[in-house]
Amino acid sequence: MEQHSRWQRYVDAAVTRGPGTGRSRPGPPPAARRGRGRLRLRDRLPQFASPHRTTPAREETLRRTDMRLVPSAALVWATAAAGHHLHPAALAALCITLLAGAGLLLFGASYGGSAGHGARWHCSPARRSFLATMAAALLLSAAAGGHAAVDSSRRHEGAIAAAAAAHAAVVAEVEITGAPRGLRTPGSSGLAEQWAVPAVLLEMNVASNRVISPAKVLVIGGAGWEDATPGQRLRTTGKLRPIAPGQAEAAVLSASSAPLTISTPGPWQQGPVEVRSHFAAAAGHFGGDARGLLPGMVTGDTSNLDAGLDVAMKSVGMTHLTAVSGANCSLILGALLLAARSLRCSRSFAAVLGLAGMGLFVLMVGPDASVLRAAVMGGVGLVALAGGRQGRGLSFLCLAVIVLVLAQPAMSTSFGFLLSVLATLGIVVVGRLIMGWFPAAVPRWLAAGVAVPLSAQAFCGPVVVLLQPQFSSYALPANMAAAVFVAPVTLLGTAAVPLVPLAPALADALLGTAAVFAAAVGAIARCFAGLPGAVLPWPEGAFGAATMALFSTCTLAAWWLVFHPARSAGLALAAHRRTVSLLRAVMLPKAVILPETAALPHRMPRRRNGLGAPRGVHGPGLVHRPGRGTLRVCNQSSGRKPQWLLPRPNAPGQRRRTPPPGAM
């Protein structure tokens, strides 16, 4: 529960006891009397409440955003990403510079904080807090750089780097660390021809020499590699090649033979693999799109996903549904907390239950970057909730980024991790604001259903264009329509995962219900993908990302204008006034904007003409016509003679007769 101030407790006590209790009430603290209290008494008491009082939602919106962890998260991320591009010597120099800068900032904060006679200068508490915050950011970034230097040294120095530079043939023993990912060549069929498997190179034989130096590698192999499972130890032959700049692996191993199994995964690694395989087999009993969507939306297994449905989901921006992301973790965590609180469990027990459930879910689907980010975010939120500090979404996101990048610097160059963080940032920063735009009559769940995909799409759009230069015209309505069916599929499917080997009948009942909602998601994807203009071309590179960012900003501004018609009209009138003022300033030396009544000579002043200029200034002028929204051109005069309109060829009335050619 949030800790209120003394004045807030005083107001709550006044509302609860009411008048006539006979108890003396202490006066408000001086800060509240000076107008700096959290909430005024007239806004809390019903009899003094104003019609425009601050609601709890509005008070939460007006609360200041905690930005203290933003520099730390940004510097840690940037340093870890630079570690994948810099040479170890340059990275070491960068870390030393960061440590020196942190020391100088700490010295300045401590030396300037002393107000004794020996201090030459004294800084305010706010300045000391800022210096300490930046010093902590530099220390954390130096730690991230040191961790990234380990992988950088393996890419640039040692036997593995030399063998990769020479494209040497090796016999390698590797341990699989992730699920295989199919690689499709352009113009081929929908079947994968090669597989990319993340692994750790344990030892290798190159040029009759045995080298033992664990390093991360990416294995590219053909048939036989699709069955590799995490934790499995394999032996293969192939050639080492240098990795592309910016990648976390030390080299690429192009396998020339099928893998030979040396050892199988342990029980902690084999168990989740079997659970996922049993779930995929149980979901295979259903036909249609549910056969591939159920494993994809619950466990992230897209091996049975139909190729046509995969293309349709990419066309409408729904591929995040088949990759377990933060939305799945949020749904499961929210369901566990709601169930625990409904049973009147304590807050600590609910936090422990949520953490345990989240750990089992991550173990079941695999420690992917987005899943780890969502799990850490959920854990930090639970700790903050148990400690009585809630509503600090940006601080939780920054803390999650710092922890994950320090633990795995390879995430700093992962586009999946970047998209996950950007989507969460959009929901935290803009999502609540968009929900506040809706009228009070709109249900909160409906407002959230619009605000969440809109904010996530707006922040992720520029990065998506870099990966795939195209614009999905119906991404927002498609995700809004599918959001209703995502929660039942995720919750029912996750509940059925442990019941498949234990109670198959009950699991089939849950999966049957979830299959109906999964088929609805597939139908929505195919429907929107079949509409005309579903995929439009977009510029590539930095220009495409900049234009998409501008388009996202204009989209959010358009939504704001729709929900604020009165303020939109006020902005339009203000823009009109500024335009008129600009025209007056620009055209005054040559043409002057006149009121309609200024065209009458008897209404003009004596010393200055109706144009606002001294007498003797002649020439064409602009006359404003009230009620018509137009400007009329007329001749200026000094005010002594009436103004005559310029001749208009299409003016009504008799036209002046002109003699025919040759007439006298």
XYZ file of C-alpha atoms in Angstrom:
664
model
C 0.000 0.000 0.000
C 1.261 3.434 -0.870
C 2.509 5.501 2.075
C 0.629 8.789 2.316
C 1.918 11.979 3.851
C 0.809 13.312 7.242
C -1.527 15.820 5.629
C -3.082 13.082 3.474
C -3.743 10.960 6.573
C -5.272 14.000 8.223
C -7.667 14.495 5.295
C -8.597 10.795 5.233
C -9.336 10.924 8.945
C -11.523 13.993 8.421
C -13.525 12.258 5.741
C -13.903 9.068 7.799
C -14.884 10.634 11.145
C -16.991 13.458 9.810
C -18.116 16.471 11.835
C -19.305 16.238 15.386
C -17.041 13.490 16.661
C -15.803 15.614 19.520
C -12.154 15.003 18.716
C -9.745 17.797 18.096
C -8.049 17.638 14.749
C -4.557 18.940 14.201
C -4.096 21.653 11.642
C -2.549 20.959 8.297
C 1.201 21.131 7.973
C 2.758 24.359 6.728
C 3.473 22.867 3.291
C -0.226 22.174 2.788
C -1.189 25.654 4.032
C 1.138 27.174 1.465
C -0.605 25.260 -1.332
C 2.052 22.564 -1.775
C 0.006 19.714 -0.340
C -0.831 16.651 -2.376
C -4.578 17.225 -2.436
C -6.693 20.106 -1.197
C -9.434 19.535 1.340
C -12.183 20.825 -0.924
C -11.189 18.211 -3.508
C -11.399 15.402 -0.948
C -14.561 16.254 0.992
C -17.759 15.579 -0.986
C -19.530 18.710 0.200
C -16.671 20.927 -1.000
C -15.805 18.982 -4.157
C -15.728 20.992 -7.346
C -17.248 19.623 -10.562
C -13.748 19.558 -12.114
C -11.988 17.864 -9.233
C -8.907 15.762 -9.809
C -9.827 12.085 -10.093
C -7.428 9.324 -8.990
C -6.694 8.484 -12.614
C -5.971 12.122 -13.367
C -3.780 12.398 -10.267
C -1.818 9.348 -11.403
C -1.394 10.893 -14.843
C -0.159 14.173 -13.381
C 2.408 12.424 -11.192
C 5.975 13.122 -12.195
C 7.799 10.441 -14.150
C 10.921 9.104 -12.469
C 13.771 9.595 -14.959
C 16.726 8.805 -12.727
C 17.404 5.367 -14.208
C 17.121 6.474 -17.835
C 20.791 7.631 -18.147
C 22.012 4.383 -16.598
C 19.953 2.209 -18.947
C 20.975 4.223 -22.018
C 24.703 4.212 -21.186
C 24.744 0.498 -20.290
C 22.972 -0.398 -23.525
C 25.219 1.829 -25.649
C 28.432 0.540 -24.074
C 27.426 -3.105 -24.461
C 26.487 -2.503 -28.116
C 29.794 -0.715 -28.756
C 31.623 -3.708 -27.320
C 30.504 -5.785 -30.313
C 32.096 -3.351 -32.769
C 35.248 -2.091 -31.029
C 38.627 -3.775 -30.754
C 39.512 -5.021 -27.248
C 42.137 -2.274 -26.835
C 39.660 0.470 -27.755
C 37.040 -1.087 -25.487
C 39.507 -1.159 -22.594
C 40.280 2.526 -23.127
C 36.556 3.271 -23.116
C 36.067 1.427 -19.827
C 38.976 3.294 -18.207
C 37.508 6.607 -19.381
C 34.119 5.709 -17.922
C 35.664 4.769 -14.583
C 37.653 8.002 -14.490
C 34.553 10.031 -15.256
C 32.612 8.255 -12.516
C 35.384 9.005 -10.031
C 35.397 12.697 -10.941
C 31.625 12.937 -10.569
C 31.687 11.212 -7.180
C 34.481 13.489 -6.020
C 32.525 16.530 -7.160
C 29.374 15.338 -5.401
C 31.160 14.634 -2.103
C 33.519 17.635 -2.172
C 30.802 20.075 -3.165
C 28.417 18.715 -0.559
C 30.551 19.859 2.373
C 29.640 23.343 3.581
C 32.593 23.762 5.919
C 35.208 26.475 5.819
C 37.596 24.381 3.770
C 35.157 23.910 0.890
C 35.759 26.187 -2.046
C 32.330 25.748 -3.497
C 29.029 24.307 -2.438
C 26.406 22.682 -4.669
C 22.738 22.153 -3.980
C 21.245 18.769 -3.011
C 19.654 18.473 -6.452
C 23.046 18.948 -8.104
C 24.672 16.387 -5.820
C 21.889 13.910 -6.612
C 22.390 14.469 -10.336
C 26.149 13.960 -10.078
C 25.707 10.777 -8.052
C 23.161 9.454 -10.557
C 25.476 10.067 -13.498
C 28.393 8.497 -11.619
C 26.323 5.355 -11.022
C 25.410 5.308 -14.730
C 29.082 5.486 -15.726
C 30.024 2.701 -13.292
C 27.292 0.411 -14.626
C 28.285 1.139 -18.223
C 31.913 0.323 -17.400
C 30.765 -3.030 -15.986
C 28.796 -3.726 -19.176
C 31.850 -2.820 -21.266
C 34.042 -5.171 -19.247
C 31.602 -8.031 -19.774
C 31.394 -7.304 -23.500
C 35.206 -7.220 -23.730
C 35.329 -10.970 -23.024
C 33.371 -11.796 -26.181
C 35.231 -9.129 -28.151
C 38.596 -10.694 -27.351
C 37.428 -14.054 -28.691
C 36.328 -12.459 -31.963
C 39.583 -10.586 -32.558
C 42.260 -12.667 -30.844
C 43.053 -16.321 -30.180
C 42.932 -19.595 -32.077
C 39.231 -19.329 -32.980
C 39.677 -15.892 -34.550
C 42.713 -17.103 -36.529
C 40.904 -20.213 -37.784
C 37.863 -18.150 -38.795
C 40.029 -15.651 -40.672
C 41.710 -18.517 -42.572
C 38.387 -20.335 -43.254
C 39.984 -23.434 -41.773
C 38.313 -26.869 -41.814
C 37.700 -28.160 -38.289
C 36.189 -31.039 -36.378
C 34.156 -29.412 -33.629
C 32.216 -30.429 -30.554
C 29.395 -28.038 -29.743
C 26.670 -27.735 -27.121
C 23.306 -26.476 -28.366
C 22.001 -23.402 -26.529
C 18.852 -22.502 -28.517
C 16.168 -23.820 -30.814
C 16.957 -24.249 -34.542
C 15.672 -21.518 -36.861
C 14.810 -22.316 -40.468
C 16.463 -20.341 -43.265
C 14.540 -19.986 -46.525
C 16.213 -18.797 -49.701
C 14.293 -16.360 -51.958
C 12.322 -18.031 -54.718
C 12.323 -21.471 -53.086
C 9.424 -23.406 -51.647
C 8.099 -22.822 -48.159
C 10.332 -25.552 -46.716
C 13.541 -24.595 -44.940
C 16.714 -25.702 -46.700
C 19.169 -24.770 -43.951
C 19.021 -24.296 -40.213
C 20.717 -21.752 -37.958
C 21.464 -23.180 -34.521
C 23.077 -21.169 -31.681
C 25.699 -23.195 -29.846
C 28.861 -23.041 -27.737
C 32.068 -24.367 -29.294
C 33.646 -26.535 -26.597
C 36.677 -27.865 -28.474
C 37.937 -28.258 -32.031
C 40.649 -30.008 -33.994
C 42.301 -27.755 -36.574
C 45.505 -28.579 -38.452
C 46.158 -31.598 -36.174
C 45.922 -29.343 -33.110
C 43.344 -29.671 -30.363
C 42.015 -26.332 -29.115
C 39.839 -26.060 -25.994
C 38.382 -22.572 -25.795
C 34.639 -22.186 -25.148
C 33.112 -19.560 -27.409
C 29.703 -18.766 -28.858
C 29.231 -19.819 -32.485
C 26.371 -19.948 -34.960
C 26.068 -23.323 -36.719
C 24.625 -23.299 -40.255
C 23.691 -26.819 -41.279
C 21.390 -28.815 -43.521
C 19.427 -31.991 -42.906
C 19.651 -33.362 -39.388
C 20.126 -30.042 -37.608
C 16.400 -29.332 -37.314
C 16.177 -31.933 -34.522
C 18.854 -30.337 -32.332
C 17.640 -29.544 -28.806
C 19.120 -27.202 -26.177
C 21.604 -28.932 -23.908
C 22.539 -31.562 -26.485
C 26.247 -32.145 -27.195
C 27.054 -32.829 -30.856
C 30.096 -33.445 -33.046
C 30.343 -32.241 -36.631
C 32.760 -31.132 -39.324
C 32.811 -27.902 -41.260
C 34.587 -24.619 -41.867
C 34.848 -21.598 -39.608
C 34.042 -18.190 -41.097
C 34.217 -14.706 -39.579
C 31.029 -13.344 -38.076
C 29.374 -10.186 -39.387
C 30.256 -6.984 -37.485
C 28.030 -6.307 -34.512
C 27.127 -9.941 -33.820
C 27.658 -11.552 -30.427
C 29.091 -14.848 -31.720
C 32.811 -15.421 -32.204
C 32.473 -17.182 -35.580
C 30.136 -19.021 -37.944
C 30.506 -22.797 -38.332
C 29.294 -24.011 -41.735
C 28.579 -27.673 -41.034
C 29.383 -30.045 -43.880
C 28.042 -33.201 -42.219
C 25.090 -34.310 -40.157
C 25.519 -33.960 -36.368
C 26.660 -36.928 -34.287
C 25.143 -37.081 -30.812
C 27.678 -37.343 -27.990
C 25.425 -36.735 -24.983
C 21.763 -35.960 -24.412
C 20.420 -33.026 -22.406
C 19.943 -33.311 -18.675
C 16.553 -33.796 -17.022
C 16.099 -30.062 -16.406
C 16.610 -29.381 -20.112
C 14.982 -32.483 -21.552
C 11.795 -32.127 -19.507
C 10.598 -28.826 -21.046
C 11.455 -30.125 -24.523
C 9.251 -33.161 -24.012
C 6.455 -31.008 -22.601
C 6.529 -28.799 -25.675
C 6.579 -31.777 -28.022
C 3.607 -33.394 -26.233
C 1.679 -30.144 -26.435
C 2.419 -29.783 -30.153
C 1.229 -33.375 -30.712
C -1.989 -32.721 -28.771
C -2.635 -29.525 -30.761
C -2.050 -31.446 -33.995
C -5.397 -33.228 -33.530
C -7.193 -30.027 -34.502
C -7.463 -28.972 -38.101
C -7.141 -25.634 -39.792
C -5.079 -22.777 -38.492
C -5.434 -23.860 -34.859
C -3.001 -26.723 -35.459
C -0.059 -24.384 -35.905
C -1.286 -21.348 -33.984
C -1.855 -23.095 -30.646
C 1.785 -24.173 -30.149
C 3.005 -20.870 -31.558
C 0.899 -18.649 -29.293
C 1.473 -20.734 -26.135
C 5.016 -22.141 -26.343
C 6.502 -20.262 -29.301
C 6.802 -23.414 -31.447
C 6.118 -22.396 -35.061
C 7.250 -25.625 -36.732
C 3.656 -26.597 -37.667
C 2.537 -23.098 -38.704
C 1.043 -22.955 -42.177
C 3.181 -21.037 -44.682
C 0.205 -19.076 -46.019
C -0.872 -18.076 -42.518
C 2.708 -17.043 -41.715
C 2.759 -14.710 -44.732
C -0.665 -13.305 -43.800
C 0.410 -12.559 -40.231
C 3.549 -10.822 -41.485
C 1.448 -8.717 -43.845
C -0.773 -7.366 -41.040
C 1.884 -7.076 -38.312
C 0.725 -9.992 -36.134
C 3.929 -12.036 -36.004
C 4.449 -11.078 -32.345
C 1.536 -13.355 -31.461
C 3.460 -16.486 -32.512
C 6.597 -15.447 -30.596
C 6.172 -15.555 -26.845
C 6.552 -11.946 -25.765
C 5.783 -9.677 -22.879
C 2.053 -9.843 -23.577
C 1.988 -13.562 -22.747
C 3.963 -13.062 -19.550
C 1.744 -10.162 -18.502
C -1.411 -12.202 -19.033
C -0.109 -15.168 -17.062
C 1.278 -13.020 -14.269
C -1.952 -11.044 -14.025
C -4.026 -14.231 -13.903
C -1.891 -15.681 -11.085
C -2.076 -12.480 -9.038
C -5.820 -12.181 -9.579
C -6.364 -15.787 -8.509
C -4.212 -15.355 -5.397
C -5.927 -12.127 -4.363
C -9.374 -13.623 -5.036
C -8.550 -16.369 -2.543
C -7.632 -13.631 -0.015
C -3.972 -14.626 0.030
C -1.425 -12.225 1.421
C 0.517 -9.920 -0.831
C 3.784 -11.737 -0.125
C 2.291 -15.122 -0.977
C 0.817 -13.686 -4.180
C 4.247 -12.306 -5.122
C 5.922 -15.679 -4.502
C 3.227 -17.470 -6.490
C 3.631 -15.054 -9.384
C 7.405 -15.428 -9.432
C 7.170 -19.228 -9.322
C 4.624 -19.336 -12.121
C 6.662 -16.953 -14.240
C 9.795 -19.047 -13.731
C 8.019 -22.223 -14.824
C 6.609 -20.464 -17.873
C 10.038 -19.159 -18.932
C 11.523 -22.627 -18.423
C 8.773 -24.111 -20.577
C 9.066 -21.746 -23.550
C 12.835 -21.170 -23.340
C 14.872 -18.127 -22.236
C 14.309 -15.948 -25.295
C 15.285 -12.272 -25.129
C 11.722 -10.966 -25.057
C 10.613 -13.597 -22.545
C 13.523 -12.805 -20.231
C 12.775 -9.090 -20.487
C 9.110 -9.655 -19.659
C 9.969 -12.009 -16.784
C 12.412 -9.542 -15.221
C 9.888 -6.728 -15.628
C 7.270 -8.816 -13.863
C 9.666 -9.683 -11.048
C 10.682 -6.062 -10.496
C 7.036 -5.011 -10.508
C 6.198 -7.641 -7.880
C 9.061 -6.558 -5.633
C 7.966 -2.934 -5.944
C 4.352 -3.898 -5.233
C 5.349 -5.780 -2.088
C 7.432 -2.781 -1.005
C 4.575 -0.337 -1.473
C 5.907 1.500 -4.569
C 3.774 0.987 -7.632
C 3.154 2.955 -10.797
C 6.831 3.443 -11.717
C 6.649 1.777 -15.113
C 9.559 3.635 -16.705
C 11.829 2.894 -13.729
C 10.932 -0.795 -13.896
C 11.687 -0.894 -17.614
C 15.067 0.803 -17.147
C 15.967 -1.566 -14.321
C 15.016 -4.556 -16.477
C 17.201 -3.283 -19.329
C 20.170 -2.770 -16.999
C 19.888 -6.243 -15.447
C 19.416 -8.078 -18.756
C 22.197 -6.268 -20.632
C 24.637 -6.749 -17.750
C 23.771 -10.463 -17.626
C 23.806 -10.993 -21.413
C 25.527 -8.221 -23.403
C 24.495 -9.984 -26.617
C 20.964 -8.635 -26.124
C 22.174 -5.110 -26.822
C 22.421 -5.902 -30.563
C 19.257 -8.015 -30.787
C 16.415 -6.494 -32.806
C 13.931 -8.676 -30.934
C 15.051 -7.228 -27.623
C 14.943 -3.701 -29.072
C 11.384 -4.160 -30.342
C 10.316 -5.616 -27.011
C 11.730 -2.657 -25.085
C 10.243 -0.124 -27.512
C 6.792 -1.700 -27.289
C 6.921 -1.601 -23.494
C 8.207 1.970 -23.565
C 5.315 3.034 -25.767
C 2.777 1.404 -23.459
C 4.339 2.948 -20.349
C 4.826 6.461 -21.740
C 1.979 6.940 -24.225
C -0.460 4.127 -23.451
C -1.786 5.662 -20.231
C -2.150 9.050 -21.904
C -4.214 7.549 -24.734
C -6.440 5.769 -22.230
C -7.034 9.118 -20.527
C -8.281 10.596 -23.811
C -11.343 8.349 -23.836
C -14.546 9.610 -22.183
C -15.535 8.224 -18.802
C -18.404 6.248 -20.381
C -15.965 4.050 -22.358
C -14.980 0.889 -20.414
C -11.387 0.736 -19.287
C -10.744 -2.601 -21.008
C -11.925 -1.170 -24.322
C -9.704 1.894 -23.934
C -6.740 -0.362 -23.123
C -7.517 -2.526 -26.158
C -7.071 0.531 -28.370
C -4.244 2.258 -26.484
C -1.895 -0.739 -26.167
C -1.590 -1.693 -29.873
C -1.611 1.955 -30.959
C 1.245 2.962 -28.663
C 3.249 -0.191 -29.395
C 2.865 0.222 -33.164
C 3.840 3.894 -32.991
C 7.111 3.169 -31.167
C 8.058 -0.023 -33.041
C 7.215 1.214 -36.549
C 10.566 2.900 -37.359
C 12.550 -0.206 -36.348
C 10.222 -2.578 -38.208
C 10.781 -0.554 -41.392
C 14.536 -1.134 -41.054
C 13.944 -4.885 -40.963
C 11.180 -5.030 -43.557
C 10.677 -1.912 -45.728
C 6.924 -2.088 -46.054
C 3.866 -0.557 -44.395
C 1.060 -2.716 -43.034
C -2.057 -0.640 -43.629
C -4.334 -2.734 -41.421
C -1.932 -3.562 -38.589
C -3.774 -1.514 -35.974
C -7.344 -2.748 -36.662
C -6.115 -6.322 -37.089
C -4.340 -6.321 -33.725
C -7.316 -4.646 -32.045
C -9.673 -7.294 -33.431
C -7.360 -10.166 -32.436
C -6.691 -8.834 -28.921
C -10.056 -10.162 -27.754
C -9.048 -13.747 -28.623
C -5.393 -13.676 -27.545
C -6.059 -13.826 -23.789
C -8.254 -16.985 -23.902
C -5.767 -18.773 -26.136
C -2.807 -17.901 -23.891
C -4.468 -18.681 -20.558
C -6.332 -21.839 -21.605
C -3.376 -23.157 -23.590
C -0.915 -22.539 -20.751
C -3.247 -24.252 -18.291
C -3.457 -27.269 -20.626
C 0.330 -27.686 -21.010
C 0.933 -29.602 -17.716
C -2.379 -31.479 -18.097
C -1.479 -33.088 -21.440
C 0.548 -35.971 -19.911
C -1.397 -36.055 -16.601
C -5.063 -35.647 -17.579
C -5.461 -35.901 -21.365
C -9.271 -35.643 -21.278
C -9.254 -32.385 -19.333
C -6.431 -31.064 -21.511
C -8.434 -31.846 -24.653
C -11.393 -29.871 -23.286
C -9.219 -26.826 -22.620
C -7.429 -27.144 -25.950
C -10.729 -27.493 -27.812
C -11.932 -24.179 -26.408
C -8.584 -22.522 -27.073
C -8.572 -23.887 -30.632
C -11.784 -21.998 -31.422
C -10.212 -18.693 -30.381
C -6.963 -19.551 -32.206
C -8.910 -20.234 -35.399
C -10.559 -16.821 -34.989
C -7.112 -15.196 -34.788
C -6.064 -16.960 -37.975
C -9.269 -15.909 -39.741
C -8.681 -12.275 -38.755
C -5.115 -12.389 -40.101
C -6.217 -13.910 -43.424
C -9.161 -11.490 -43.754
C -7.119 -8.311 -43.294
C -4.242 -9.660 -45.402
C -6.651 -10.241 -48.293
C -7.916 -6.652 -48.363
C -6.599 -4.348 -51.104
C -3.567 -2.306 -50.108
C -2.704 -4.503 -47.121
C 1.030 -4.149 -47.789
C 2.438 -0.939 -49.228
C 6.082 -0.242 -50.144
C 8.091 2.056 -47.893
C 11.549 3.666 -48.250
C 14.505 1.760 -46.867
C 17.259 2.759 -44.481
C 17.457 5.817 -42.274
C 15.144 7.864 -44.490
C 12.436 5.215 -44.203
C 12.813 5.063 -40.422
C 12.635 8.876 -40.166
C 9.524 9.086 -42.320
C 7.864 6.294 -40.344
C 8.656 8.109 -37.093
C 7.064 11.267 -38.542
C 4.042 9.272 -39.685
C 3.659 7.706 -36.212
C 3.818 11.160 -34.624
C 1.154 12.469 -37.006
C -1.020 9.445 -36.235
C -0.882 10.077 -32.493
C -1.600 13.772 -33.117
C -4.621 12.858 -35.255
C -5.988 10.634 -32.490
C -5.522 13.488 -30.019
C -7.429 15.864 -32.285
C -10.288 13.374 -32.612
C -10.678 13.039 -28.842
C -10.321 16.798 -28.180
C -12.665 18.561 -30.647
C -12.974 21.773 -28.604
C -9.221 22.219 -28.250
C -8.786 21.268 -31.913
C -11.151 24.084 -32.919
C -9.250 26.477 -30.656
C -5.951 25.469 -32.254
C -7.442 25.964 -35.723
C -8.659 29.460 -34.826
C -5.285 30.318 -33.312
C -3.545 29.102 -36.470
C -5.914 31.264 -38.530
C -5.099 34.332 -36.438
C -1.390 33.714 -36.752
C -1.745 33.298 -40.525
C -3.591 36.613 -40.803
C -0.929 38.311 -38.686
C 1.797 36.855 -40.879
C 0.055 38.102 -44.003
C -0.212 41.571 -42.515
C 3.449 41.594 -41.583
C 4.601 40.349 -44.985
C 2.243 42.263 -47.303
C 1.951 45.594 -45.447
C 4.561 47.454 -47.547
C 2.824 46.478 -50.802
C -0.703 45.435 -49.979
C -2.558 46.079 -46.739
C -5.364 43.986 -45.295
C -8.392 46.224 -44.692
C -11.623 45.687 -42.867
C -14.741 45.683 -45.006
C -15.848 49.062 -43.628
C -12.561 50.679 -44.626
C -13.696 50.718 -48.261
C -16.202 53.476 -47.395
C -14.572 56.901 -47.578
C -16.782 58.577 -44.966
C -15.663 56.078 -42.311
C -11.979 56.697 -42.790
C -9.982 58.761 -40.336
C -8.709 62.136 -41.401
C -4.996 61.842 -40.803
C -4.506 58.168 -41.660
C -6.223 56.253 -44.357
C -8.212 53.105 -43.753
C -5.261 50.969 -44.703
C -3.397 51.854 -41.532
C -0.785 53.717 -43.600
C -0.014 57.466 -43.897
C -1.776 59.556 -46.483
C -0.305 59.488 -49.917
C 0.292 55.712 -49.921
C -1.403 54.318 -52.995
C -1.580 50.904 -54.564
C -3.596 47.681 -54.384
C -4.873 46.446 -51.018
C -6.696 43.421 -49.539
C -10.137 43.915 -47.955
C -11.395 41.263 -45.528
C -15.041 40.265 -46.119
C -16.605 39.149 -42.799
C -18.743 36.045 -42.917
C -17.379 34.955 -46.274
C -13.815 33.975 -45.372
C -12.364 35.687 -48.453
C -10.157 38.677 -49.271
C -10.993 41.280 -51.922
C -8.476 43.393 -53.849
C -9.123 47.159 -53.973
C -7.214 50.363 -54.695
C -5.711 52.364 -51.879
C -6.400 56.061 -51.605
C -5.392 58.884 -49.314
C -8.898 59.105 -47.827
C -10.011 62.199 -49.815
C -11.491 60.282 -52.715
C -13.578 57.125 -52.601
C -11.879 53.860 -53.332
C -12.778 52.312 -56.636
C -12.633 48.569 -57.101
C -10.323 47.193 -59.702
C -12.084 46.183 -62.909
C -13.367 42.633 -62.813
C -14.125 40.923 -66.114
C -16.884 38.722 -64.696
C -18.615 41.406 -62.606
C -22.441 41.640 -62.955
C -24.050 44.572 -64.776
C -23.774 46.139 -68.192
C -20.496 45.715 -69.928
C -18.820 48.681 -71.638
C -19.245 48.586 -75.363
C -16.074 48.627 -77.375
C -16.091 49.746 -81.040
C -15.375 47.092 -83.625
C -11.981 46.954 -85.248
C -11.548 49.634 -87.908
C -14.319 51.860 -86.590
C -13.582 55.497 -85.922
